[in-house]
């Protein structure tokens, strides 16, 4: 009788345990699974960063770099950013490298060679330092070809700023405070083609390399006394010379034969020589390249110098009365 009661008790306990197990809610297996990345989100592996190197041929067709930063988020392009060939971060730097910066060597740091982050963006061989409150040209990667350092506070260009850069083709320093340029800052840059110094405080036109194709120094304070005699004679490749909105008293001559565009509007030019554009001794000479001459907003009556235009394919723009 006792053995039968024990068996009945054990059977009841077993049945109760099985019932509780079957009644328990199933475990949520979904929580164990890691969420798969969405296929439509761009990753570092499928990003394709184009090369936005500018040239005279593509100038005007490429989006202005000042707008480029507004259209793209550089934080997603961090793996594609080139940082030059200068000293890499030391082991003491444990923080991650910011994606919007180039690693450039700063000479003012206490530890020699320790890299610092300046607010510049390096895309291929182009360096963008626009609106970064710079007071001088920062140290640049040796491979720099195009430099944009607009809307800063740079007041002086030193000969050492570009001395090591053997591949520079374009320098854009628009809208700074530049009032002084050392003698050899630009003259020794044998690959430089485009120099943009617009909207600064220059009173003297800096010496230029023979490779220069475009010079834009409008909206400065350059006087005729600040332009060296025959400053453009040896610049055989010069095609675009823009010196509008300065304080010039006369047209700087002689002008290179290959010149295509001469902008001198809004100066103080009152007269010109009959040989300013043409060779008065050679009436068969035609300057086919020089089609764009701007002399408007100068106190000069262009009709008084009709002998100066016989070789031009188009008359200068200005006052004829």
mmCIF file of C-alpha atoms in Angstrom:
data_model
loop_
_atom_site.group_PDB
_atom_site.id
_atom_site.type_symbol
_atom_site.label_atom_id
_atom_site.label_comp_id
_atom_site.label_asym_id
_atom_site.label_seq_id
_atom_site.Cartn_x
_atom_site.Cartn_y
_atom_site.Cartn_z
ATOM 1 C CA UNK A 1 0.000 0.000 0.000
ATOM 2 C CA UNK A 2 2.839 2.422 0.884
ATOM 3 C CA UNK A 3 4.754 1.562 -2.312
ATOM 4 C CA UNK A 4 1.655 2.295 -4.430
ATOM 5 C CA UNK A 5 1.167 5.684 -2.763
ATOM 6 C CA UNK A 6 4.840 6.633 -3.439
ATOM 7 C CA UNK A 7 4.514 5.724 -7.132
ATOM 8 C CA UNK A 8 1.370 7.769 -7.439
ATOM 9 C CA UNK A 9 3.078 10.785 -5.814
ATOM 10 C CA UNK A 10 6.150 10.588 -8.112
ATOM 11 C CA UNK A 11 3.898 10.338 -11.168
ATOM 12 C CA UNK A 12 2.009 13.462 -10.114
ATOM 13 C CA UNK A 13 5.194 15.505 -9.600
ATOM 14 C CA UNK A 14 6.530 14.475 -13.014
ATOM 15 C CA UNK A 15 3.254 15.372 -14.741
ATOM 16 C CA UNK A 16 3.246 18.819 -13.035
ATOM 17 C CA UNK A 17 6.847 19.539 -14.139
ATOM 18 C CA UNK A 18 6.079 18.643 -17.745
ATOM 19 C CA UNK A 19 3.009 20.852 -17.692
ATOM 20 C CA UNK A 20 4.965 23.869 -16.438
ATOM 21 C CA UNK A 21 7.649 23.381 -19.087
ATOM 22 C CA UNK A 22 5.080 23.272 -21.883
ATOM 23 C CA UNK A 23 3.302 26.378 -20.543
ATOM 24 C CA UNK A 24 6.487 28.534 -20.402
ATOM 25 C CA UNK A 25 6.574 31.190 -23.179
ATOM 26 C CA UNK A 26 9.126 30.531 -25.940
ATOM 27 C CA UNK A 27 12.404 32.520 -25.842
ATOM 28 C CA UNK A 28 12.742 35.350 -28.339
ATOM 29 C CA UNK A 29 15.332 34.041 -30.714
ATOM 30 C CA UNK A 30 15.415 37.318 -32.628
ATOM 31 C CA UNK A 31 17.356 39.018 -29.845
ATOM 32 C CA UNK A 32 20.232 36.595 -30.290
ATOM 33 C CA UNK A 33 20.665 37.524 -33.929
ATOM 34 C CA UNK A 34 22.786 40.544 -34.840
ATOM 35 C CA UNK A 35 21.188 42.997 -37.177
ATOM 36 C CA UNK A 36 22.589 42.823 -40.654
ATOM 37 C CA UNK A 37 23.839 46.082 -42.168
ATOM 38 C CA UNK A 38 21.541 47.600 -44.741
ATOM 39 C CA UNK A 39 22.703 47.094 -48.283
ATOM 40 C CA UNK A 40 21.806 50.628 -49.301
ATOM 41 C CA UNK A 41 24.091 52.310 -46.758
ATOM 42 C CA UNK A 42 27.419 53.432 -48.268
ATOM 43 C CA UNK A 43 30.446 51.800 -46.690
ATOM 44 C CA UNK A 44 34.136 52.605 -46.902
ATOM 45 C CA UNK A 45 34.628 49.784 -49.371
ATOM 46 C CA UNK A 46 32.229 51.020 -52.003
ATOM 47 C CA UNK A 47 33.030 54.737 -51.848
ATOM 48 C CA UNK A 48 34.545 56.108 -55.051
ATOM 49 C CA UNK A 49 36.303 59.442 -54.492
ATOM 50 C CA UNK A 50 37.025 61.281 -57.783
ATOM 51 C CA UNK A 51 40.070 63.443 -58.398
ATOM 52 C CA UNK A 52 39.069 67.100 -58.546
ATOM 53 C CA UNK A 53 42.372 68.451 -59.857
ATOM 54 C CA UNK A 54 41.652 71.700 -61.638
ATOM 55 C CA UNK A 55 43.284 73.074 -64.747
ATOM 56 C CA UNK A 56 42.743 75.924 -67.148
ATOM 57 C CA UNK A 57 40.807 73.574 -69.404
ATOM 58 C CA UNK A 58 38.389 72.508 -66.683
ATOM 59 C CA UNK A 59 38.269 75.798 -64.793
ATOM 60 C CA UNK A 60 34.640 76.940 -64.745
ATOM 61 C CA UNK A 61 33.313 73.429 -65.325
ATOM 62 C CA UNK A 62 34.250 72.061 -61.902
ATOM 63 C CA UNK A 63 32.114 73.021 -58.911
ATOM 64 C CA UNK A 64 33.672 75.870 -56.960
ATOM 65 C CA UNK A 65 35.581 74.320 -54.003
ATOM 66 C CA UNK A 66 33.973 76.836 -51.637
ATOM 67 C CA UNK A 67 30.601 75.133 -52.317
ATOM 68 C CA UNK A 68 32.115 71.642 -52.428
ATOM 69 C CA UNK A 69 32.431 71.487 -48.671
ATOM 70 C CA UNK A 70 28.757 72.316 -48.234
ATOM 71 C CA UNK A 71 27.586 69.547 -50.537
ATOM 72 C CA UNK A 72 29.556 66.673 -49.116
ATOM 73 C CA UNK A 73 30.129 65.244 -45.673
ATOM 74 C CA UNK A 74 33.852 64.534 -45.492
ATOM 75 C CA UNK A 75 33.413 62.340 -42.411
ATOM 76 C CA UNK A 76 32.245 59.524 -44.695
ATOM 77 C CA UNK A 77 35.346 59.850 -46.864
ATOM 78 C CA UNK A 78 37.934 59.453 -44.149
ATOM 79 C CA UNK A 79 39.589 56.297 -45.564
ATOM 80 C CA UNK A 80 40.040 58.002 -48.932
ATOM 81 C CA UNK A 81 41.711 61.173 -47.653
ATOM 82 C CA UNK A 82 45.399 61.415 -48.435
ATOM 83 C CA UNK A 83 47.477 62.911 -45.652
ATOM 84 C CA UNK A 84 50.754 63.589 -47.395
ATOM 85 C CA UNK A 85 54.144 62.165 -46.623
ATOM 86 C CA UNK A 86 54.973 64.001 -43.407
ATOM 87 C CA UNK A 87 55.470 62.549 -39.943
ATOM 88 C CA UNK A 88 52.700 60.084 -38.903
ATOM 89 C CA UNK A 89 51.049 60.292 -35.486
ATOM 90 C CA UNK A 90 53.226 58.991 -32.642
ATOM 91 C CA UNK A 91 52.106 56.379 -30.149
ATOM 92 C CA UNK A 92 51.362 59.107 -27.641
ATOM 93 C CA UNK A 93 48.392 60.170 -29.756
ATOM 94 C CA UNK A 94 45.584 57.827 -28.799
ATOM 95 C CA UNK A 95 42.652 59.868 -30.087
ATOM 96 C CA UNK A 96 41.364 59.014 -33.577
ATOM 97 C CA UNK A 97 42.427 61.238 -36.465
ATOM 98 C CA UNK A 98 39.647 63.716 -37.339
ATOM 99 C CA UNK A 99 38.347 63.026 -40.822
ATOM 100 C CA UNK A 100 38.157 66.685 -41.890
ATOM 101 C CA UNK A 101 41.838 67.398 -41.424
ATOM 102 C CA UNK A 102 45.231 66.907 -42.976
ATOM 103 C CA UNK A 103 48.020 65.815 -40.700
ATOM 104 C CA UNK A 104 50.618 68.526 -41.127
ATOM 105 C CA UNK A 105 53.745 69.277 -39.105
ATOM 106 C CA UNK A 106 53.362 72.438 -37.048
ATOM 107 C CA UNK A 107 56.686 74.160 -36.266
ATOM 108 C CA UNK A 108 55.335 75.814 -33.106
ATOM 109 C CA UNK A 109 54.714 72.569 -31.213
ATOM 110 C CA UNK A 110 57.026 71.777 -28.270
ATOM 111 C CA UNK A 111 57.822 68.259 -29.506
ATOM 112 C CA UNK A 112 59.677 68.410 -32.862
ATOM 113 C CA UNK A 113 57.991 66.416 -35.588
ATOM 114 C CA UNK A 114 54.784 65.880 -33.632
ATOM 115 C CA UNK A 115 51.933 66.275 -36.133
ATOM 116 C CA UNK A 116 48.979 68.506 -35.458
ATOM 117 C CA UNK A 117 45.598 68.815 -37.110
ATOM 118 C CA UNK A 118 44.916 71.987 -39.044
ATOM 119 C CA UNK A 119 41.534 72.719 -40.540
ATOM 120 C CA UNK A 120 42.441 71.687 -44.091
ATOM 121 C CA UNK A 121 41.006 68.988 -46.302
ATOM 122 C CA UNK A 122 43.263 66.960 -48.601
ATOM 123 C CA UNK A 123 41.633 65.378 -51.640
ATOM 124 C CA UNK A 124 44.153 63.658 -53.851
ATOM 125 C CA UNK A 125 46.829 66.324 -54.488
ATOM 126 C CA UNK A 126 44.496 69.257 -53.759
ATOM 127 C CA UNK A 127 44.553 70.990 -50.357
ATOM 128 C CA UNK A 128 41.575 73.061 -49.180
ATOM 129 C CA UNK A 129 42.193 75.472 -46.286
ATOM 130 C CA UNK A 130 39.339 77.900 -46.960
ATOM 131 C CA UNK A 131 37.916 79.994 -44.127
ATOM 132 C CA UNK A 132 40.146 78.380 -41.501
ATOM 133 C CA UNK A 133 41.361 81.547 -39.721
ATOM 134 C CA UNK A 134 44.926 80.877 -40.850
ATOM 135 C CA UNK A 135 47.448 83.660 -40.282
ATOM 136 C CA UNK A 136 50.168 82.087 -42.418
ATOM 137 C CA UNK A 137 50.594 79.373 -45.026
ATOM 138 C CA UNK A 138 50.616 76.027 -43.171
ATOM 139 C CA UNK A 139 53.183 73.307 -43.888
ATOM 140 C CA UNK A 140 51.870 71.371 -46.877
ATOM 141 C CA UNK A 141 52.307 67.810 -48.195
ATOM 142 C CA UNK A 142 55.116 67.587 -50.734
ATOM 143 C CA UNK A 143 52.702 66.279 -53.376
ATOM 144 C CA UNK A 144 50.461 69.363 -53.216
ATOM 145 C CA UNK A 145 49.444 70.489 -56.707
ATOM 146 C CA UNK A 146 46.455 72.753 -56.025
ATOM 147 C CA UNK A 147 46.192 74.951 -52.921
ATOM 148 C CA UNK A 148 43.032 76.811 -51.895
ATOM 149 C CA UNK A 149 43.523 79.025 -48.820
ATOM 150 C CA UNK A 150 40.811 81.610 -49.338
ATOM 151 C CA UNK A 151 39.023 83.767 -46.755
ATOM 152 C CA UNK A 152 41.744 83.621 -44.112
ATOM 153 C CA UNK A 153 43.922 86.158 -42.273
ATOM 154 C CA UNK A 154 47.214 85.590 -44.028
ATOM 155 C CA UNK A 155 49.166 88.863 -44.199
ATOM 156 C CA UNK A 156 52.546 87.802 -45.572
ATOM 157 C CA UNK A 157 53.884 85.214 -48.001
ATOM 158 C CA UNK A 158 57.356 83.992 -47.111
ATOM 159 C CA UNK A 159 59.884 82.559 -49.530
ATOM 160 C CA UNK A 160 59.948 79.358 -47.464
ATOM 161 C CA UNK A 161 56.170 78.784 -47.680
ATOM 162 C CA UNK A 162 56.307 76.999 -51.055
ATOM 163 C CA UNK A 163 60.037 76.347 -51.433
ATOM 164 C CA UNK A 164 59.809 72.537 -51.114
ATOM 165 C CA UNK A 165 56.740 72.117 -53.300
ATOM 166 C CA UNK A 166 57.884 71.122 -56.790
ATOM 167 C CA UNK A 167 54.469 70.224 -58.226
ATOM 168 C CA UNK A 168 52.380 73.313 -57.491
ATOM 169 C CA UNK A 169 50.182 74.352 -60.410
ATOM 170 C CA UNK A 170 47.574 76.550 -58.773
ATOM 171 C CA UNK A 171 47.590 78.814 -55.703
ATOM 172 C CA UNK A 172 44.382 80.563 -54.687
ATOM 173 C CA UNK A 173 44.742 83.080 -51.845
ATOM 174 C CA UNK A 174 41.611 85.102 -52.528
ATOM 175 C CA UNK A 175 40.363 87.395 -49.743
ATOM 176 C CA UNK A 176 43.202 87.466 -47.251
ATOM 177 C CA UNK A 177 45.160 90.366 -45.725
ATOM 178 C CA UNK A 178 48.301 89.899 -47.834
ATOM 179 C CA UNK A 179 50.325 93.107 -48.043
ATOM 180 C CA UNK A 180 53.828 91.674 -48.477
ATOM 181 C CA UNK A 181 55.316 88.895 -50.607
ATOM 182 C CA UNK A 182 58.975 87.892 -50.247
ATOM 183 C CA UNK A 183 61.050 88.210 -53.419
ATOM 184 C CA UNK A 184 61.279 84.528 -54.332
ATOM 185 C CA UNK A 185 57.953 83.322 -52.954
ATOM 186 C CA UNK A 186 56.488 82.633 -56.423
ATOM 187 C CA UNK A 187 59.297 83.349 -58.900
ATOM 188 C CA UNK A 188 61.062 80.026 -58.347
ATOM 189 C CA UNK A 189 57.940 77.837 -58.674
ATOM 190 C CA UNK A 190 58.718 76.407 -62.103
ATOM 191 C CA UNK A 191 55.413 74.491 -62.421
ATOM 192 C CA UNK A 192 53.041 77.246 -61.252
ATOM 193 C CA UNK A 193 50.415 78.103 -63.863
ATOM 194 C CA UNK A 194 47.672 79.926 -61.975
ATOM 195 C CA UNK A 195 48.132 82.487 -59.188
ATOM 196 C CA UNK A 196 45.017 84.023 -57.622
ATOM 197 C CA UNK A 197 45.716 86.949 -55.263
ATOM 198 C CA UNK A 198 42.399 88.758 -55.590
ATOM 199 C CA UNK A 199 40.969 90.826 -52.728
ATOM 200 C CA UNK A 200 44.117 91.429 -50.728
ATOM 201 C CA UNK A 201 46.213 94.485 -49.751
ATOM 202 C CA UNK A 202 49.116 94.291 -52.180
ATOM 203 C CA UNK A 203 50.790 97.523 -53.292
ATOM 204 C CA UNK A 204 53.542 95.776 -55.268
ATOM 205 C CA UNK A 205 53.059 93.050 -57.867
ATOM 206 C CA UNK A 206 55.211 90.028 -56.885
ATOM 207 C CA UNK A 207 57.780 88.540 -59.257
ATOM 208 C CA UNK A 208 56.303 85.698 -61.297
ATOM 209 C CA UNK A 209 57.689 82.463 -62.768
ATOM 210 C CA UNK A 210 57.964 82.036 -66.544
ATOM 211 C CA UNK A 211 55.462 79.172 -66.326
ATOM 212 C CA UNK A 212 52.567 81.431 -65.282
ATOM 213 C CA UNK A 213 49.432 81.295 -67.470
ATOM 214 C CA UNK A 214 46.892 83.167 -65.343
ATOM 215 C CA UNK A 215 47.426 85.994 -62.856
ATOM 216 C CA UNK A 216 44.444 87.416 -60.973
ATOM 217 C CA UNK A 217 45.399 90.293 -58.657
ATOM 218 C CA UNK A 218 42.207 92.327 -58.856
ATOM 219 C CA UNK A 219 40.898 94.309 -55.894
ATOM 220 C CA UNK A 220 44.264 95.174 -54.395
ATOM 221 C CA UNK A 221 46.164 98.463 -53.997
ATOM 222 C CA UNK A 222 48.793 97.949 -56.686
ATOM 223 C CA UNK A 223 50.256 101.167 -58.104
ATOM 224 C CA UNK A 224 52.141 101.598 -61.359
ATOM 225 C CA UNK A 225 55.301 102.163 -59.331
ATOM 226 C CA UNK A 226 54.720 98.717 -57.801
ATOM 227 C CA UNK A 227 54.997 96.959 -61.188
ATOM 228 C CA UNK A 228 58.569 96.283 -62.282
ATOM 229 C CA UNK A 229 59.588 97.648 -65.691
ATOM 230 C CA UNK A 230 58.988 94.983 -68.336
ATOM 231 C CA UNK A 231 57.531 92.715 -65.650
ATOM 232 C CA UNK A 232 55.663 90.634 -68.245
ATOM 233 C CA UNK A 233 58.235 90.540 -71.049
ATOM 234 C CA UNK A 234 59.574 87.066 -70.268
ATOM 235 C CA UNK A 235 56.196 85.567 -69.389
ATOM 236 C CA UNK A 236 55.653 83.948 -72.792
ATOM 237 C CA UNK A 237 52.906 81.642 -71.487
ATOM 238 C CA UNK A 238 50.821 84.364 -69.825
ATOM 239 C CA UNK A 239 47.271 84.395 -71.248
ATOM 240 C CA UNK A 240 45.090 85.974 -68.542
ATOM 241 C CA UNK A 241 46.209 89.156 -66.761
ATOM 242 C CA UNK A 242 43.564 90.586 -64.436
ATOM 243 C CA UNK A 243 44.528 93.753 -62.526
ATOM 244 C CA UNK A 244 41.182 95.500 -62.249
ATOM 245 C CA UNK A 245 40.259 97.584 -59.190
ATOM 246 C CA UNK A 246 43.773 98.717 -58.353
ATOM 247 C CA UNK A 247 45.582 102.082 -58.522
ATOM 248 C CA UNK A 248 47.401 101.820 -61.846
ATOM 249 C CA UNK A 249 48.140 105.048 -63.724
ATOM 250 C CA UNK A 250 49.063 103.411 -67.032
ATOM 251 C CA UNK A 251 48.948 100.107 -68.877
ATOM 252 C CA UNK A 252 51.936 97.929 -67.944
ATOM 253 C CA UNK A 253 53.934 97.231 -71.118
ATOM 254 C CA UNK A 254 55.226 95.405 -72.995
ATOM 255 C CA UNK A 255 52.568 92.726 -72.959
ATOM 256 C CA UNK A 256 53.384 89.149 -74.003
ATOM 257 C CA UNK A 257 52.287 88.159 -77.503
ATOM 258 C CA UNK A 258 50.192 85.230 -76.281
ATOM 259 C CA UNK A 259 48.035 87.342 -73.961
ATOM 260 C CA UNK A 260 44.305 86.665 -74.472
ATOM 261 C CA UNK A 261 42.584 88.634 -71.707
ATOM 262 C CA UNK A 262 43.638 91.950 -70.123
ATOM 263 C CA UNK A 263 41.384 93.355 -67.391
ATOM 264 C CA UNK A 264 42.315 96.849 -66.163
ATOM 265 C CA UNK A 265 38.901 98.315 -65.396
ATOM 266 C CA UNK A 266 38.417 100.645 -62.432
ATOM 267 C CA UNK A 267 41.974 101.981 -62.239
ATOM 268 C CA UNK A 268 43.322 105.495 -62.811
ATOM 269 C CA UNK A 269 44.558 105.094 -66.406
ATOM 270 C CA UNK A 270 44.360 108.359 -68.374
ATOM 271 C CA UNK A 271 46.537 107.793 -71.419
ATOM 272 C CA UNK A 272 48.312 105.187 -73.530
ATOM 273 C CA UNK A 273 51.112 105.038 -76.081
ATOM 274 C CA UNK A 274 50.505 104.143 -79.713
ATOM 275 C CA UNK A 275 52.763 101.107 -79.215
ATOM 276 C CA UNK A 276 50.895 99.876 -76.142
ATOM 277 C CA UNK A 277 49.269 97.021 -78.039
ATOM 278 C CA UNK A 278 50.625 97.219 -81.591
ATOM 279 C CA UNK A 279 53.966 97.718 -83.294
ATOM 280 C CA UNK A 280 53.548 101.113 -84.940
ATOM 281 C CA UNK A 281 56.293 100.228 -87.419
ATOM 282 C CA UNK A 282 54.636 97.026 -88.604
ATOM 283 C CA UNK A 283 51.114 97.643 -89.889
ATOM 284 C CA UNK A 284 50.823 94.050 -91.092
ATOM 285 C CA UNK A 285 51.035 92.713 -87.543
ATOM 286 C CA UNK A 286 47.768 91.385 -86.046
ATOM 287 C CA UNK A 287 47.453 90.233 -82.421
ATOM 288 C CA UNK A 288 44.792 87.578 -82.960
ATOM 289 C CA UNK A 289 45.006 86.248 -79.394
ATOM 290 C CA UNK A 290 44.218 89.513 -77.567
ATOM 291 C CA UNK A 291 40.427 89.664 -77.863
ATOM 292 C CA UNK A 292 39.423 90.772 -74.360
ATOM 293 C CA UNK A 293 40.641 94.208 -73.172
ATOM 294 C CA UNK A 294 38.736 95.913 -70.352
ATOM 295 C CA UNK A 295 39.484 99.617 -69.788
ATOM 296 C CA UNK A 296 36.054 100.739 -68.625
ATOM 297 C CA UNK A 297 35.754 102.857 -65.474
ATOM 298 C CA UNK A 298 39.078 104.556 -66.166
ATOM 299 C CA UNK A 299 39.394 108.332 -66.814
ATOM 300 C CA UNK A 300 40.606 107.755 -70.375
ATOM 301 C CA UNK A 301 39.000 108.717 -73.679
ATOM 302 C CA UNK A 302 39.799 105.730 -75.903
ATOM 303 C CA UNK A 303 38.838 107.590 -79.075
ATOM 304 C CA UNK A 304 41.981 109.730 -78.741
ATOM 305 C CA UNK A 305 44.242 106.715 -79.315
ATOM 306 C CA UNK A 306 42.835 105.122 -82.462
ATOM 307 C CA UNK A 307 46.358 104.419 -83.768
ATOM 308 C CA UNK A 308 46.905 102.043 -80.869
ATOM 309 C CA UNK A 309 44.244 99.526 -81.968
ATOM 310 C CA UNK A 310 44.974 98.723 -85.608
ATOM 311 C CA UNK A 311 46.466 95.318 -84.787
ATOM 312 C CA UNK A 312 43.653 94.196 -82.476
ATOM 313 C CA UNK A 313 40.840 91.876 -83.574
ATOM 314 C CA UNK A 314 38.441 93.730 -81.242
ATOM 315 C CA UNK A 315 38.365 97.221 -79.737
ATOM 316 C CA UNK A 316 38.917 97.634 -75.988
ATOM 317 C CA UNK A 317 35.890 98.012 -73.770
ATOM 318 C CA UNK A 318 35.662 101.541 -72.380
ATOM 319 C CA UNK A 319 34.605 105.110 -73.064
ATOM 320 C CA UNK A 320 34.796 106.368 -76.661
ATOM 321 C CA UNK A 321 33.766 110.019 -76.771
#
